């Protein structure tokens, strides 16, 4: 697998060492003439902003259209998924009453789907966000655009994964990619500095043994996360074959 790290031309990282971005990343304008089999668009801590308020939103929209033109697969994560499904299908994000934070059970809606192969019927997935999708709005979008399919959902934190079969896009709002201690690091950070919304952080749901932050959390989603990402790569291979 060959990977190219890319950021918008208008992006300036606040937490990176001077020169790090320009050394290890390419700008969007530098890759416009290249071809890719798949793209992963990650999140950003800007959930409180409307998409149109984000400085690089016009460039990100241009990037999404670049992906569409390439007919390449897309895995959009967290805020990236909120942005992608809003751009392509108009599904809005909604601010939650408190941070949705922890490891939550999700039901696999279609176990025969490529992305769900070998996943158990119910799978725990890390969640860390202040916004969500409305289930009724997602279902309405699926009825309006039959190529959309809801693949993962939770009674506690709502829709988790929406698939677009026409474009080969996976809009994944949660975090199979988290390490075992990622939620712990966020909990410690938010306990010291507070959350972006100003609320006091709560202990992550179903994460620490005995709900005790002094105990070491288990990486309970590791194997299922590996299966999910392997399935996504398989979907890229299938799409590439279909394109000839």
Coordinates of C-alpha atoms in Angstrom, one line a residue:
X1 CA 0.0 0.0 0.0
X2 CA 1.4 3.4 -1.0
X3 CA 0.2 6.3 1.1
X4 CA 0.3 10.1 0.3
X5 CA -0.5 12.4 3.3
X6 CA -2.3 15.5 2.2
X7 CA -3.7 18.7 3.8
X8 CA -5.7 21.6 2.3
X9 CA -3.6 24.4 0.9
X10 CA -5.2 26.8 3.5
X11 CA -4.5 24.5 6.4
X12 CA -2.1 25.5 9.1
X13 CA -1.6 23.0 11.9
X14 CA -1.5 24.4 15.5
X15 CA -0.1 21.4 17.2
X16 CA 2.7 20.4 14.7
X17 CA 6.4 21.3 15.0
X18 CA 7.5 24.1 12.6
X19 CA 8.0 22.6 9.1
X20 CA 6.5 19.2 9.9
X21 CA 3.4 19.6 7.7
X22 CA 5.4 20.8 4.7
X23 CA 8.0 18.0 5.2
X24 CA 5.7 15.0 5.5
X25 CA 2.5 16.2 3.8
X26 CA 1.5 17.3 0.3
X27 CA -0.9 20.2 -0.3
X28 CA -4.1 19.5 -2.2
X29 CA -2.8 21.5 -5.2
X30 CA 0.2 19.2 -5.4
X31 CA -1.8 16.0 -6.0
X32 CA -4.5 17.3 -8.3
X33 CA -2.9 15.6 -11.3
X34 CA -2.3 12.2 -9.6
X35 CA -4.6 9.2 -9.5
X36 CA -5.5 7.2 -6.4
X37 CA -7.5 4.1 -5.6
X38 CA -8.9 5.4 -2.3
X39 CA -9.0 8.3 0.1
X40 CA -9.4 8.6 3.8
X41 CA -10.6 12.0 5.1
X42 CA -10.1 12.3 8.8
X43 CA -11.8 14.5 11.5
X44 CA -11.0 17.9 13.0
X45 CA -11.9 19.5 16.3
X46 CA -14.3 22.1 14.7
X47 CA -17.6 20.4 15.3
X48 CA -19.0 23.6 16.8
X49 CA -18.7 25.4 13.5
X50 CA -21.1 25.2 10.6
X51 CA -19.4 23.8 7.6
X52 CA -19.6 27.1 5.8
X53 CA -17.8 28.7 8.6
X54 CA -14.7 26.5 8.2
X55 CA -11.9 28.4 6.5
X56 CA -11.0 25.6 4.1
X57 CA -14.6 24.4 3.4
X58 CA -14.6 25.6 -0.2
X59 CA -11.3 23.8 -0.8
X60 CA -12.6 20.7 0.9
X61 CA -15.7 20.7 -1.3
X62 CA -13.4 20.9 -4.3
X63 CA -11.4 18.0 -2.9
X64 CA -14.6 15.9 -2.5
X65 CA -15.4 16.6 -6.2
X66 CA -11.9 15.6 -7.1
X67 CA -12.6 12.3 -5.4
X68 CA -15.8 11.9 -7.3
X69 CA -14.1 12.6 -10.6
X70 CA -11.5 10.0 -9.8
X71 CA -14.2 7.5 -9.2
X72 CA -12.1 6.4 -6.2
X73 CA -13.2 4.9 -2.9
X74 CA -13.6 7.1 0.2
X75 CA -13.6 6.4 3.9
X76 CA -14.5 9.6 5.7
X77 CA -14.1 9.5 9.5
X78 CA -15.8 11.5 12.3
X79 CA -16.0 15.2 11.3
X80 CA -14.8 14.1 7.9
X81 CA -17.8 11.9 7.6
X82 CA -20.1 14.6 8.7
X83 CA -18.6 16.9 6.1
X84 CA -18.7 14.3 3.2
X85 CA -22.3 13.2 3.7
X86 CA -23.4 16.8 4.0
X87 CA -21.6 17.7 0.8
X88 CA -22.8 14.8 -1.2
X89 CA -26.3 14.2 0.3
X90 CA -27.2 17.2 2.5
X91 CA -27.4 15.2 5.7
X92 CA -26.8 17.7 8.6
X93 CA -24.9 17.2 11.9
X94 CA -26.6 18.1 15.2
X95 CA -25.0 19.2 18.4
X96 CA -25.6 16.7 21.3
X97 CA -26.6 17.7 24.8
X98 CA -23.3 16.4 26.1
X99 CA -20.2 14.8 24.6
X100 CA -20.9 11.3 23.3
X101 CA -17.8 9.5 24.7
X102 CA -16.9 5.9 25.3
X103 CA -17.3 2.5 23.6
X104 CA -20.8 1.9 22.4
X105 CA -22.5 -1.2 21.0
X106 CA -23.5 -0.9 17.3
X107 CA -25.8 -3.2 15.4
X108 CA -24.6 -4.4 12.0
X109 CA -27.6 -3.7 9.7
X110 CA -26.5 -5.8 6.8
X111 CA -24.1 -8.6 7.7
X112 CA -23.8 -9.6 4.0
X113 CA -22.2 -6.2 3.0
X114 CA -18.5 -6.2 2.0
X115 CA -17.7 -3.7 4.9
X116 CA -19.5 -6.0 7.4
X117 CA -17.9 -9.3 6.4
X118 CA -16.8 -11.3 9.5
X119 CA -18.0 -8.6 11.9
X120 CA -20.2 -9.9 14.8
X121 CA -23.9 -8.9 14.8
X122 CA -23.2 -6.3 17.5
X123 CA -19.8 -4.6 17.8
X124 CA -18.4 -2.1 20.3
X125 CA -16.9 1.0 18.7
X126 CA -15.1 4.0 20.3
X127 CA -17.1 7.3 20.1
X128 CA -15.8 10.8 20.8
X129 CA -17.8 13.7 19.5
X130 CA -20.1 16.6 20.3
X131 CA -22.3 16.1 17.2
X132 CA -24.4 13.4 15.7
X133 CA -26.6 12.4 12.8
X134 CA -30.3 12.1 13.3
X135 CA -31.6 8.6 12.5
X136 CA -34.8 9.8 10.8
X137 CA -32.8 12.2 8.6
X138 CA -30.4 9.4 7.6
X139 CA -33.2 7.0 6.8
X140 CA -34.9 9.7 4.8
X141 CA -31.7 10.3 2.8
X142 CA -31.5 6.6 2.1
X143 CA -35.0 6.6 0.8
X144 CA -34.3 9.6 -1.4
X145 CA -31.0 8.1 -2.7
X146 CA -31.3 4.3 -2.9
X147 CA -27.6 3.9 -3.3
X148 CA -27.2 5.0 0.4
X149 CA -27.4 2.2 3.0
X150 CA -27.1 2.5 6.8
X151 CA -24.7 -0.3 7.9
X152 CA -24.1 0.5 11.6
X153 CA -26.3 2.1 14.2
X154 CA -26.6 2.4 17.9
X155 CA -29.6 2.9 20.2
X156 CA -27.4 5.0 22.4
X157 CA -25.4 7.2 19.9
X158 CA -27.3 6.9 16.6
X159 CA -26.2 6.1 13.1
X160 CA -22.5 5.1 12.8
X161 CA -21.8 4.2 9.2
X162 CA -23.5 5.0 5.9
X163 CA -22.4 3.5 2.6
X164 CA -22.9 5.0 -0.9
X165 CA -22.7 2.1 -3.4
X166 CA -22.8 4.4 -6.4
X167 CA -19.7 6.4 -5.4
X168 CA -18.0 3.8 -3.2
X169 CA -18.0 6.1 -0.2
X170 CA -18.1 5.0 3.4
X171 CA -19.2 7.8 5.9
X172 CA -18.0 6.5 9.3
X173 CA -18.7 8.8 12.2
X174 CA -16.9 6.7 14.9
X175 CA -13.4 5.4 15.6
X176 CA -12.4 1.8 15.0
X177 CA -8.8 3.2 14.5
X178 CA -8.4 4.3 18.1
X179 CA -5.7 2.7 20.2
X180 CA -6.6 1.2 23.5
X181 CA -5.5 4.4 25.4
X182 CA -6.8 7.1 23.0
X183 CA -10.1 7.6 25.0
X184 CA -8.0 7.7 28.2
X185 CA -5.8 10.4 26.8
X186 CA -8.9 12.5 25.8
X187 CA -10.4 11.9 29.2
X188 CA -7.2 13.1 31.0
X189 CA -7.0 16.1 28.6
X190 CA -10.6 17.2 29.0
X191 CA -10.5 16.7 32.8
X192 CA -7.6 19.2 32.9
X193 CA -8.6 21.7 30.2
X194 CA -12.3 21.2 29.8
X195 CA -14.3 20.4 26.7
X196 CA -14.7 22.8 23.7
X197 CA -18.3 23.3 24.8
X198 CA -17.4 24.1 28.4
X199 CA -19.1 21.1 29.9
X200 CA -17.4 18.9 32.5
X201 CA -16.1 15.7 31.0
X202 CA -17.7 12.4 32.1
X203 CA -16.1 9.0 32.4
X204 CA -16.1 7.3 29.0
X205 CA -19.0 4.8 28.7
X206 CA -18.2 1.1 28.9
X207 CA -14.4 1.8 28.6
X208 CA -12.6 1.4 32.0
X209 CA -12.8 -1.9 33.9
X210 CA -15.4 -1.4 36.7
X211 CA -15.8 2.1 35.3
X212 CA -12.6 3.0 37.2
X213 CA -10.2 5.5 35.4
X214 CA -7.3 4.2 37.5
X215 CA -7.6 0.8 35.8
X216 CA -6.1 0.0 32.3
X217 CA -8.7 -0.2 29.5
X218 CA -8.8 -3.1 27.2
X219 CA -8.5 -2.9 23.4
X220 CA -11.8 -4.7 23.0
X221 CA -12.4 -3.4 19.4
X222 CA -8.9 -4.1 18.0
X223 CA -9.8 -7.3 16.1
X224 CA -13.1 -6.0 14.7
X225 CA -11.4 -2.7 13.7
X226 CA -8.7 -4.6 11.8
X227 CA -11.5 -6.6 10.1
X228 CA -13.4 -3.4 9.2
X229 CA -10.3 -1.8 7.6
X230 CA -9.4 -5.0 5.8
X231 CA -12.9 -5.0 4.4
X232 CA -12.6 -1.4 3.2
X233 CA -9.4 -2.2 1.4
X234 CA -11.2 -5.1 -0.2
X235 CA -13.9 -2.8 -1.4
X236 CA -11.2 -0.6 -3.1
X237 CA -9.8 -3.7 -4.9
X238 CA -13.3 -4.7 -6.0
X239 CA -14.1 -1.2 -7.3
X240 CA -10.8 -1.0 -9.1
X241 CA -11.6 -4.3 -10.9
X242 CA -15.0 -3.0 -11.8
X243 CA -13.4 0.0 -13.4
X244 CA -11.1 -2.2 -15.3

